[in-house]
mmCIF file of C-alpha atoms in Angstrom:
data_model
loop_
_atom_site.group_PDB
_atom_site.id
_atom_site.type_symbol
_atom_site.label_atom_id
_atom_site.label_comp_id
_atom_site.label_asym_id
_atom_site.label_seq_id
_atom_site.Cartn_x
_atom_site.Cartn_y
_atom_site.Cartn_z
ATOM 1 C CA MET E 1 36.064 22.398 -21.865
ATOM 2 C CA LYS E 2 34.028 19.943 -23.971
ATOM 3 C CA ASN E 3 33.111 17.973 -20.851
ATOM 4 C CA ASN E 4 31.822 21.105 -19.117
ATOM 5 C CA GLN E 5 29.774 22.083 -22.186
ATOM 6 C CA LEU E 6 28.319 18.583 -22.404
ATOM 7 C CA TYR E 7 27.404 18.672 -18.717
ATOM 8 C CA LYS E 8 25.607 22.036 -19.088
ATOM 9 C CA THR E 9 23.681 20.833 -22.134
ATOM 10 C CA ARG E 10 22.644 17.626 -20.385
ATOM 11 C CA PHE E 11 21.557 19.552 -17.281
ATOM 12 C CA PHE E 12 19.475 21.950 -19.408
ATOM 13 C CA CYS E 13 17.784 19.057 -21.238
ATOM 14 C CA GLU E 14 16.937 17.315 -17.976
ATOM 15 C CA CYS E 15 15.421 20.518 -16.560
ATOM 16 C CA PHE E 16 13.450 21.096 -19.757
ATOM 17 C CA PHE E 17 12.003 17.569 -19.782
ATOM 18 C CA GLU E 18 11.157 17.763 -16.071
ATOM 19 C CA LYS E 19 9.234 21.007 -16.636
ATOM 20 C CA CYS E 20 7.425 19.415 -19.584
ATOM 21 C CA MET E 21 6.373 16.467 -17.417
ATOM 22 C CA GLU E 22 5.124 18.859 -14.705
ATOM 23 C CA TRP E 23 2.976 20.676 -17.271
ATOM 24 C CA VAL E 24 1.618 17.404 -18.651
ATOM 25 C CA ASP E 25 0.609 16.309 -15.145
ATOM 26 C CA PHE E 26 -0.910 19.709 -14.443
ATOM 27 C CA LEU E 27 -2.968 19.666 -17.640
ATOM 28 C CA ARG E 28 -4.036 16.053 -17.156
ATOM 29 C CA TYR E 29 -5.203 16.797 -13.612
ATOM 30 C CA GLY E 30 -7.044 19.891 -14.886
ATOM 31 C CA PHE E 31 -8.997 17.924 -17.479
ATOM 32 C CA THR E 32 -10.006 15.050 -15.211
ATOM 33 C CA LYS E 33 -13.070 15.582 -13.047
ATOM 34 C CA ARG E 34 -12.023 14.552 -9.537
ATOM 35 C CA ASN E 35 -13.148 16.034 -6.283
ATOM 36 C CA SER E 36 -9.932 15.137 -4.522
ATOM 37 C CA TRP E 37 -6.663 13.339 -4.993
ATOM 38 C CA VAL E 38 -6.771 9.540 -4.655
ATOM 39 C CA SER E 39 -3.801 7.240 -4.181
ATOM 40 C CA ASN E 40 -3.142 4.169 -6.309
ATOM 41 C CA LEU E 41 -2.072 2.165 -3.261
ATOM 42 C CA SER E 42 -4.413 -0.405 -1.782
ATOM 43 C CA GLU E 43 -4.310 -2.978 0.986
ATOM 44 C CA HIS E 44 -6.168 -6.250 0.464
ATOM 45 C CA TYR E 45 -6.909 -8.065 3.729
ATOM 46 C CA CYS E 46 -7.696 -11.780 3.483
ATOM 47 C CA ILE E 47 -9.033 -12.925 6.868
ATOM 48 C CA TYR E 48 -9.818 -16.543 7.779
ATOM 49 C CA LYS E 49 -13.471 -17.175 8.620
ATOM 50 C CA ASP E 50 -12.565 -18.411 12.122
ATOM 51 C CA TYR E 51 -11.217 -14.975 13.041
ATOM 52 C CA ILE E 52 -13.499 -12.540 11.171
ATOM 53 C CA GLU E 53 -16.025 -12.309 14.043
ATOM 54 C CA LYS E 54 -13.437 -11.832 16.815
ATOM 55 C CA GLU E 55 -13.571 -8.440 18.506
ATOM 56 C CA TYR E 56 -9.816 -7.777 18.281
ATOM 57 C CA VAL E 57 -9.882 -8.438 14.512
ATOM 58 C CA LYS E 58 -12.812 -6.066 14.038
ATOM 59 C CA SER E 59 -11.078 -3.339 16.032
ATOM 60 C CA PHE E 60 -7.836 -3.889 14.059
ATOM 61 C CA LEU E 61 -9.664 -3.562 10.723
ATOM 62 C CA ASP E 62 -11.586 -0.495 11.913
ATOM 63 C CA GLU E 63 -8.373 1.191 12.986
ATOM 64 C CA ARG E 64 -6.647 0.331 9.692
ATOM 65 C CA GLU E 65 -9.648 1.710 7.802
ATOM 66 C CA LYS E 66 -9.375 5.033 9.652
ATOM 67 C CA ILE E 67 -5.655 5.279 8.947
ATOM 68 C CA LEU E 68 -6.058 4.377 5.275
ATOM 69 C CA ALA E 69 -8.935 6.836 4.829
ATOM 70 C CA ASN E 70 -6.729 9.652 6.122
ATOM 71 C CA ASN E 71 -4.037 8.688 3.588
ATOM 72 C CA ARG E 72 -6.651 8.086 0.846
ATOM 73 C CA TYR E 73 -5.577 4.485 0.309
ATOM 74 C CA LYS E 74 -8.055 1.791 -0.630
ATOM 75 C CA MET E 75 -8.901 -1.116 1.629
ATOM 76 C CA ILE E 76 -10.488 -4.378 0.517
ATOM 77 C CA ILE E 77 -11.473 -7.144 2.930
ATOM 78 C CA LYS E 78 -12.012 -10.755 1.814
ATOM 79 C CA VAL E 79 -13.038 -13.708 3.952
ATOM 80 C CA LEU E 80 -11.112 -16.924 3.320
ATOM 81 C CA PRO E 81 -13.218 -20.073 3.873
ATOM 82 C CA GLU E 82 -10.322 -22.375 4.778
ATOM 83 C CA LYS E 83 -8.584 -22.649 8.135
ATOM 84 C CA GLY E 84 -5.174 -21.126 8.618
ATOM 85 C CA GLU E 85 -2.190 -21.964 10.776
ATOM 86 C CA ARG E 86 -2.395 -21.506 14.511
ATOM 87 C CA GLY E 87 -1.741 -17.888 15.397
ATOM 88 C CA VAL E 88 -2.253 -16.616 11.821
ATOM 89 C CA VAL E 89 -5.348 -14.444 11.332
ATOM 90 C CA GLY E 90 -4.910 -14.007 7.590
ATOM 91 C CA LYS E 91 -2.728 -12.122 5.164
ATOM 92 C CA VAL E 92 -2.421 -8.661 3.686
ATOM 93 C CA ILE E 93 -1.321 -7.896 0.151
ATOM 94 C CA LEU E 94 -0.112 -4.439 -0.840
ATOM 95 C CA TYR E 95 -0.908 -3.273 -4.373
ATOM 96 C CA SER E 96 0.046 -0.260 -6.454
ATOM 97 C CA LYS E 97 -1.978 0.171 -9.650
ATOM 98 C CA LYS E 98 -3.021 -3.509 -9.564
ATOM 99 C CA LYS E 99 0.623 -4.577 -9.263
ATOM 100 C CA LYS E 100 1.500 -6.628 -6.199
ATOM 101 C CA ILE E 101 4.166 -4.929 -4.097
ATOM 102 C CA HIS E 102 4.442 -7.134 -1.040
ATOM 103 C CA GLU E 103 2.598 -9.736 0.988
ATOM 104 C CA ALA E 104 2.598 -10.292 4.738
ATOM 105 C CA LYS E 105 0.934 -12.619 7.222
ATOM 106 C CA LEU E 106 -1.285 -11.203 9.931
ATOM 107 C CA LYS E 107 -0.299 -12.924 13.146
ATOM 108 C CA ILE E 108 -1.389 -12.714 16.750
ATOM 109 C CA LYS E 109 0.493 -13.243 19.936
ATOM 110 C CA GLU E 110 -2.072 -15.016 22.017
ATOM 111 C CA ASP E 111 -2.274 -14.286 25.690
ATOM 112 C CA ASN E 112 -4.179 -16.143 28.374
ATOM 113 C CA ALA E 113 -7.149 -13.772 28.434
ATOM 114 C CA GLY E 114 -7.803 -14.134 24.699
ATOM 115 C CA ALA E 115 -9.481 -10.740 24.382
ATOM 116 C CA ASN E 116 -6.366 -8.570 24.233
ATOM 117 C CA ASN E 117 -4.613 -10.224 21.321
ATOM 118 C CA LEU E 118 -2.279 -7.996 19.362
ATOM 119 C CA ILE E 119 -2.278 -8.344 15.557
ATOM 120 C CA PHE E 120 1.000 -7.656 13.759
ATOM 121 C CA TRP E 121 2.338 -7.993 10.225
ATOM 122 C CA SER E 122 4.988 -10.618 9.562
ATOM 123 C CA PHE E 123 7.080 -10.076 6.407
ATOM 124 C CA GLU E 124 8.793 -13.445 6.613
ATOM 125 C CA ASN E 125 10.248 -14.934 3.461
ATOM 126 C CA ASP E 126 8.722 -18.340 2.846
ATOM 127 C CA ARG E 127 11.442 -19.291 0.358
ATOM 128 C CA LYS E 128 13.954 -21.919 1.404
#
């Protein structure tokens, strides 16, 4: 009997606090002057200078920009002056509220033509 009463009280408190948090978010959103909702997620692309002018890199970044704009994520592009490894275009770092979430290498699988290179993310662990 006591266990059941404790469970009901705990459930009521959780519901009450959840409703309070919903109202706080509602009021905070009402007082801020925003035209639309914006996400806190951002993708920072660091591209090596050897690859920044390549057509397949430009098309990849344009496509990512379209996708991120639809999801209201931010996109920042930086050019790295040093040379990278063979087959590595650069890296991408995912952030949420200025906190790093994950990092991945941008790699290409080179073909003989050179114009149809496919860029993909590689989430390899560099730890040994």
